[in-house]
Coordinates of C-alpha atoms in Angstrom, one line a residue:
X1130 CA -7.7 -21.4 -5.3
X1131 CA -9.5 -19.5 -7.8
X1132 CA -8.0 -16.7 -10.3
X1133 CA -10.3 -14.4 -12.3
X1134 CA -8.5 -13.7 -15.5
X1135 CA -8.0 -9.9 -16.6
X1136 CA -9.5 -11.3 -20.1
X1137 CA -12.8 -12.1 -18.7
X1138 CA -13.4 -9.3 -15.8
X1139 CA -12.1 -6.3 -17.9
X1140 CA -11.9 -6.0 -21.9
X1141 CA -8.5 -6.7 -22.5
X1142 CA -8.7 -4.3 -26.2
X1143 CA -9.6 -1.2 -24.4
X1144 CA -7.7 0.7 -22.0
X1145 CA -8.6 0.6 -18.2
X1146 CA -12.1 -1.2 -19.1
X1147 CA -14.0 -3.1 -16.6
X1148 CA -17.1 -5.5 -17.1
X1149 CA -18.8 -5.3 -13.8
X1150 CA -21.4 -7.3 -14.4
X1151 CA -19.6 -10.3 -15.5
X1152 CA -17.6 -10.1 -12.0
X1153 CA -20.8 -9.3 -10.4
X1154 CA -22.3 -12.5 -11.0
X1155 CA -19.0 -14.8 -10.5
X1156 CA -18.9 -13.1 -7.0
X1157 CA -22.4 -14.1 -6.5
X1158 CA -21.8 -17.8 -7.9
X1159 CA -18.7 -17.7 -5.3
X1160 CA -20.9 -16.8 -2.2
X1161 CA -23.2 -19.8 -3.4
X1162 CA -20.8 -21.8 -3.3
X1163 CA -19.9 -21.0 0.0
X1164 CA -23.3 -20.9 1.4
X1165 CA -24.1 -24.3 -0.2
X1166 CA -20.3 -25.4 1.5
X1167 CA -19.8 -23.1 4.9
X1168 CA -16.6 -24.6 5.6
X1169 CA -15.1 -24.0 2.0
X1170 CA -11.5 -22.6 2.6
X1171 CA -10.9 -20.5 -0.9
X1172 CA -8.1 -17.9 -1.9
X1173 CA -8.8 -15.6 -4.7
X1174 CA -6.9 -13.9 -7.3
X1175 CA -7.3 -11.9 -10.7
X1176 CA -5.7 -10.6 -13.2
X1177 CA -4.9 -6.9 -14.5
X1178 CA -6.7 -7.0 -18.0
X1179 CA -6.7 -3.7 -19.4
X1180 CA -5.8 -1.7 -16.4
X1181 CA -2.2 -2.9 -15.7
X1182 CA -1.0 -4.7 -18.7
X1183 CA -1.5 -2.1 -21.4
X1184 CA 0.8 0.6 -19.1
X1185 CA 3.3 -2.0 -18.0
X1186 CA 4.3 -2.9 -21.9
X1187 CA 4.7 1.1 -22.4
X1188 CA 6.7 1.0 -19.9
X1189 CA 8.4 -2.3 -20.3
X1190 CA 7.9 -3.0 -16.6
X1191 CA 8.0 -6.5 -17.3
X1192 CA 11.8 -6.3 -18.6
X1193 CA 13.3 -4.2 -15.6
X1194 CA 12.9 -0.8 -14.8
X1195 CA 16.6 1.1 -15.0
X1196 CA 15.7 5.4 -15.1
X1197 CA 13.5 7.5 -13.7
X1198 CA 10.9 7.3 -16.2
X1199 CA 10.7 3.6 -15.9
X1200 CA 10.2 3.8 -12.3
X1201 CA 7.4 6.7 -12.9
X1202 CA 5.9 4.0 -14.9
X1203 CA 5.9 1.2 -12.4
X1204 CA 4.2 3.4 -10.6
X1205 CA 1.7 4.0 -12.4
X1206 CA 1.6 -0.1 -13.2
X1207 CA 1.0 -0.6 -9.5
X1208 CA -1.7 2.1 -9.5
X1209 CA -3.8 0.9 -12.4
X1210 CA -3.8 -2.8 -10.9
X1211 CA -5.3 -1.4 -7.2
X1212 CA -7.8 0.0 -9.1
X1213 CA -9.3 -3.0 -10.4
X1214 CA -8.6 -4.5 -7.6
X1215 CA -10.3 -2.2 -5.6
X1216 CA -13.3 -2.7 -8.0
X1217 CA -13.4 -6.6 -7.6
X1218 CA -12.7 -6.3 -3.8
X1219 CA -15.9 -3.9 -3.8
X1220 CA -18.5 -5.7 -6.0
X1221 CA -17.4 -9.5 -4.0
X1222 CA -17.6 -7.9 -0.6
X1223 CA -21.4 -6.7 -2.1
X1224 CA -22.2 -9.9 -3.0
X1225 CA -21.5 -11.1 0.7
X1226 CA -18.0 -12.7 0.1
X1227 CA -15.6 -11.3 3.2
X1228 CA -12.5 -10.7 0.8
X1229 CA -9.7 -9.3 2.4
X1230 CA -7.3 -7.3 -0.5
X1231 CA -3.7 -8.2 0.3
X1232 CA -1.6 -6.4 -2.2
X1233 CA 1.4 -8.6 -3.6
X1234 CA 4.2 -6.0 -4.2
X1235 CA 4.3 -5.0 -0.5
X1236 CA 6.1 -8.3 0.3
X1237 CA 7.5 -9.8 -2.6
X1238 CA 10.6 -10.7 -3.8
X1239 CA 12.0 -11.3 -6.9
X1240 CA 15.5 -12.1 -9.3
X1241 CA 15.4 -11.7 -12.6
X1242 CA 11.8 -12.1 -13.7
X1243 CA 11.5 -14.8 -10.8
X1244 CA 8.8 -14.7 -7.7
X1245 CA 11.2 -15.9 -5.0
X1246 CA 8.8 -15.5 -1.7
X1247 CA 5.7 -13.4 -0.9
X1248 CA 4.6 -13.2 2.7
X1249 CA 2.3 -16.2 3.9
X1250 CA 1.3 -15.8 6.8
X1251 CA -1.5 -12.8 6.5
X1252 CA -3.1 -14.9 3.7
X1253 CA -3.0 -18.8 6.5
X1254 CA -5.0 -15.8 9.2
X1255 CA -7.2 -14.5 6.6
X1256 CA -8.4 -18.0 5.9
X1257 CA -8.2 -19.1 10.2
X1258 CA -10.6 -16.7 10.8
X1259 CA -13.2 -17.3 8.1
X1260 CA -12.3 -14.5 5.1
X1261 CA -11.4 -15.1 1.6
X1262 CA -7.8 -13.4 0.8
X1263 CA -7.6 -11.8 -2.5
X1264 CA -4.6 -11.3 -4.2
X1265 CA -3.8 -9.5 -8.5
X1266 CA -1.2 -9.5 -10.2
X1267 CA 0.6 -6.7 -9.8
X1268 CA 4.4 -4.9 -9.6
X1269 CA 7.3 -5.9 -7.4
X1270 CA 11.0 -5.0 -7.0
X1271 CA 13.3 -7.1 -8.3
X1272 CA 17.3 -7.9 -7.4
X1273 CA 18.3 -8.2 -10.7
X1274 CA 16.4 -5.7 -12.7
X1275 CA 15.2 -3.2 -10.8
X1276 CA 11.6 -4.3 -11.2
X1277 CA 9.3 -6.9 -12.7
X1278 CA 5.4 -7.6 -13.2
X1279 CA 4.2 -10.3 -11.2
X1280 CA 1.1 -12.5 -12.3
X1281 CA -1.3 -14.4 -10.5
X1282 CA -0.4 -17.5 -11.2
X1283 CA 2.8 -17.1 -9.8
X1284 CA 1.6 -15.5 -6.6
X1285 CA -0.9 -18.3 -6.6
X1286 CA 1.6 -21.0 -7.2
X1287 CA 4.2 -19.6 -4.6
X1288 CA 1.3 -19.7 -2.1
X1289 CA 0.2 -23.4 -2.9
X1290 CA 3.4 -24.5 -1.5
X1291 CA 1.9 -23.8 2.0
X1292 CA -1.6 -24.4 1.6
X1293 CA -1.6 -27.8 -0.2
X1294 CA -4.7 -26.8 -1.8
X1295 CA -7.3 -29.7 -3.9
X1296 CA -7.7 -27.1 -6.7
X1297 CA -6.9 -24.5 -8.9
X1298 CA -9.7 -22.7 -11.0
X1299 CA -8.8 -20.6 -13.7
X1300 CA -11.6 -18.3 -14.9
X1301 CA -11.0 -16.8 -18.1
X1302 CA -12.7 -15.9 -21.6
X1303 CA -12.6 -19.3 -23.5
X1304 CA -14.3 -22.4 -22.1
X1305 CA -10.7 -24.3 -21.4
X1306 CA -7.6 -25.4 -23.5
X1307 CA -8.8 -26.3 -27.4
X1308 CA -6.7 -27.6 -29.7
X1309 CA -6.8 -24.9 -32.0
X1310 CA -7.2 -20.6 -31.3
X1311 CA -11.2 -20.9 -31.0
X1312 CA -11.2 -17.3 -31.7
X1313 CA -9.8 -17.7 -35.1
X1314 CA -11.2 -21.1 -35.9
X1315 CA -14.5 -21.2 -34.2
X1316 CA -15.2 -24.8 -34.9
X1317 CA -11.7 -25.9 -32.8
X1318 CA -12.3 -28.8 -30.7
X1319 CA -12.0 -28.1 -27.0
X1320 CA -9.3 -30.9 -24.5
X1321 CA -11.0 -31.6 -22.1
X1322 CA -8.2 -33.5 -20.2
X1323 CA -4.4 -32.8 -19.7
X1324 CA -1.9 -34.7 -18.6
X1325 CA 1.6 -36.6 -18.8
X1326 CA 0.4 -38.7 -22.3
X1327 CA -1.0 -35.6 -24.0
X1328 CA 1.3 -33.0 -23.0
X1329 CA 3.8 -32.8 -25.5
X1330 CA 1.4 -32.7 -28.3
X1331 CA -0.9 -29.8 -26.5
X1332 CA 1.9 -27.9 -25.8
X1333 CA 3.1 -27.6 -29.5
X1334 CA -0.7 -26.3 -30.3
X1335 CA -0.6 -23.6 -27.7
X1336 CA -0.3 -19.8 -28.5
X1337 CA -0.3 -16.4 -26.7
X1338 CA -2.8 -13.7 -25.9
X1339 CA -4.9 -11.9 -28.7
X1340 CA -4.6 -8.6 -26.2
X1341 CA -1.6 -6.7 -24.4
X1342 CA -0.8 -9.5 -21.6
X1343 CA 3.2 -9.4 -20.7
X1344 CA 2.9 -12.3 -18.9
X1345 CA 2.9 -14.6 -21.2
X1346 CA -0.9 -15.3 -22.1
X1347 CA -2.7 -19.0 -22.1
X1348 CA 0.6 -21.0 -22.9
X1349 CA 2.3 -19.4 -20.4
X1350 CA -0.6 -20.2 -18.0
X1351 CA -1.1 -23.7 -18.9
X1352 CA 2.6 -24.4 -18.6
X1353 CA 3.0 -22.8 -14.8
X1354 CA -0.3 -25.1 -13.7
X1355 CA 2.0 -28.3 -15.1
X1356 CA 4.5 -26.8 -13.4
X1357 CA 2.8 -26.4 -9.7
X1358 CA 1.0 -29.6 -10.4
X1359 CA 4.0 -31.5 -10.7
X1360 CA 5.2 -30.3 -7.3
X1361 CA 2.0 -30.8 -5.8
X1362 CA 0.5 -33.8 -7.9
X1363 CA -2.8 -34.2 -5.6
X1364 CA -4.0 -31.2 -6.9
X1365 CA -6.0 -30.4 -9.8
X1366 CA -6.5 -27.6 -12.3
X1367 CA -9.2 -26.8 -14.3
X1368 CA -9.8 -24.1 -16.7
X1369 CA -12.9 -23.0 -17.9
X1370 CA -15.1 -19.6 -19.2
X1371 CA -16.3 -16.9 -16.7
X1372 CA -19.0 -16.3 -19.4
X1373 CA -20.7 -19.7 -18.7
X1374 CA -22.9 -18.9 -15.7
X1375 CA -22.5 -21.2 -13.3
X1376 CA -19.8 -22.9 -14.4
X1377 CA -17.7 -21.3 -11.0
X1378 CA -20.3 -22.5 -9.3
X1379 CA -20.1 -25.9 -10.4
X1380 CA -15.9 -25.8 -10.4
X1381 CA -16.3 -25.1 -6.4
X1382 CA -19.2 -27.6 -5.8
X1383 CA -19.2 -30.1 -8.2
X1384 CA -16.0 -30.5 -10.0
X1385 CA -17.0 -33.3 -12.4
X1386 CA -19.9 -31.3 -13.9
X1387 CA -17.6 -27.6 -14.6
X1388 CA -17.1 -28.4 -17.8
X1389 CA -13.6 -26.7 -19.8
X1390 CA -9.9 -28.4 -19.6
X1391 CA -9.1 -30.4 -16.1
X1392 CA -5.2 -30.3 -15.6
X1393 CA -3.8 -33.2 -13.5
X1394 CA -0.7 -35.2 -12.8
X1395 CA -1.1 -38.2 -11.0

């Protein structure tokens, strides 16, 4: 499983801003990857960056949607996330990588903020026959409130319960966990290994998102990978930049050479 993050394929300070050529290449490194490895089963997701997450805190998607103009805006939400999707779906299927868009809201279900279930079975065909299913975040109705934002890493992690996969790869901006903001302190030290004896004390040192991200930014993301990988513990996660080229490359060929934070619970 990989996920793009919205902070490396769009600008996540400007509204509804893409960077093309950064998901350009990592859908090239992808189709190396598969071309050096024809049988290599992947599923992949991304973010919404600046397209859906600016409009869904106007809107306060993310907290319910109870009047008419809420549900104008999750509307809008949902459109602003297919259109990045349709960008990345466009630009991996040029770079010779059979995606296959499946879009989240049309099946899920959620209570209170939750992801409960999301349909399975289109994304178990998708990979029988040889395509690589590609899933965002996105919108989705909700029991409880109405409606909710959904993010990657929870369709991801809903779908890992059926596909057993060896590893998650989380593409972002910064080149893994560090043990301080790198953005603010530039000469923070990067972990380049988590698990059960270190986790307590990285988790203090985490923070949020520099940019409008309402679910949750990196501590929110490194603490749903713990989460999955203590369900599943032969998996792995690793996190690294999408500005490192070929470090995708490496994460889907040669694991021990990607570089960023590897995540792992056994």
């Amino acid at each position: 499983m990989v996920k793009l993050g919205g902070s490396v394929i769009t600008d996540k300070t400007r509204a509804e801003t893409p960077r093309p050529e950064i998901v350009r290449r990592l859908a090239e490194e992808v189709a190396d990857a598969r071309a050096v490895r024809p049988g290599l089963r992947l599923v992949l997701g991304h973010g919404s960056g600046s397209f859906g997450h600016a409009l869904a805190a106007r809107y306060g998607t993310h907290r319910g949607v109870h009047d008419a103009t809420g549900w104008q805006g999750f509307a809008h939400v949902a459109a602003a996330a297919a259109r990045l999707n349709r960008l990345v779906s466009d630009l991996f299927l040029a770079a010779g990588v059979p995606v296959w868009s499946l879009q989240p809201s049309a099946s899920a279900r959620c209570r209170a903020g939750e992801l409960l279930s999301l349909a399975a079975w289109p994304v178990h065909e998708a990979l029988a026959q040889g395509l690589v299913p590609l899933v965002y975040g996105d919108v989705a109705l909700d029991e409880v409130q109405g409606a909710t934002i959904i993010s990657t890493e929870q369709i991801l992690s809903v779908l890992a319960a059926g596909l057993t996969p060896a590893r998650l790869i989380l593409v972002g901006a910064v080149d893994g966990v560090f043990e301080a903001d790198p953005l603010r302190e530039p000469g923070a030290r990067s972990i380049a290994r988590i698990g059960p004896d270190n986790w307590p004390a990285v988790r203090l040192a985490l923070g949020g998102s520099h940019a409008a991200d309402v679910t949750g930014g990196m501590a929110a993301k490194v603490e749903g990978v713990v989460a999955l990988l203590r369900r599943l513990p032969g998996m792995q996660a690793v996190i690294l930049s999408g500005e490192r080229p070929g470090a995708l490359r490496n994460a889907l060929l040669q694991p021990e050479e990607a570089g960023g934070t590897t995540i792992a619970w056994r």
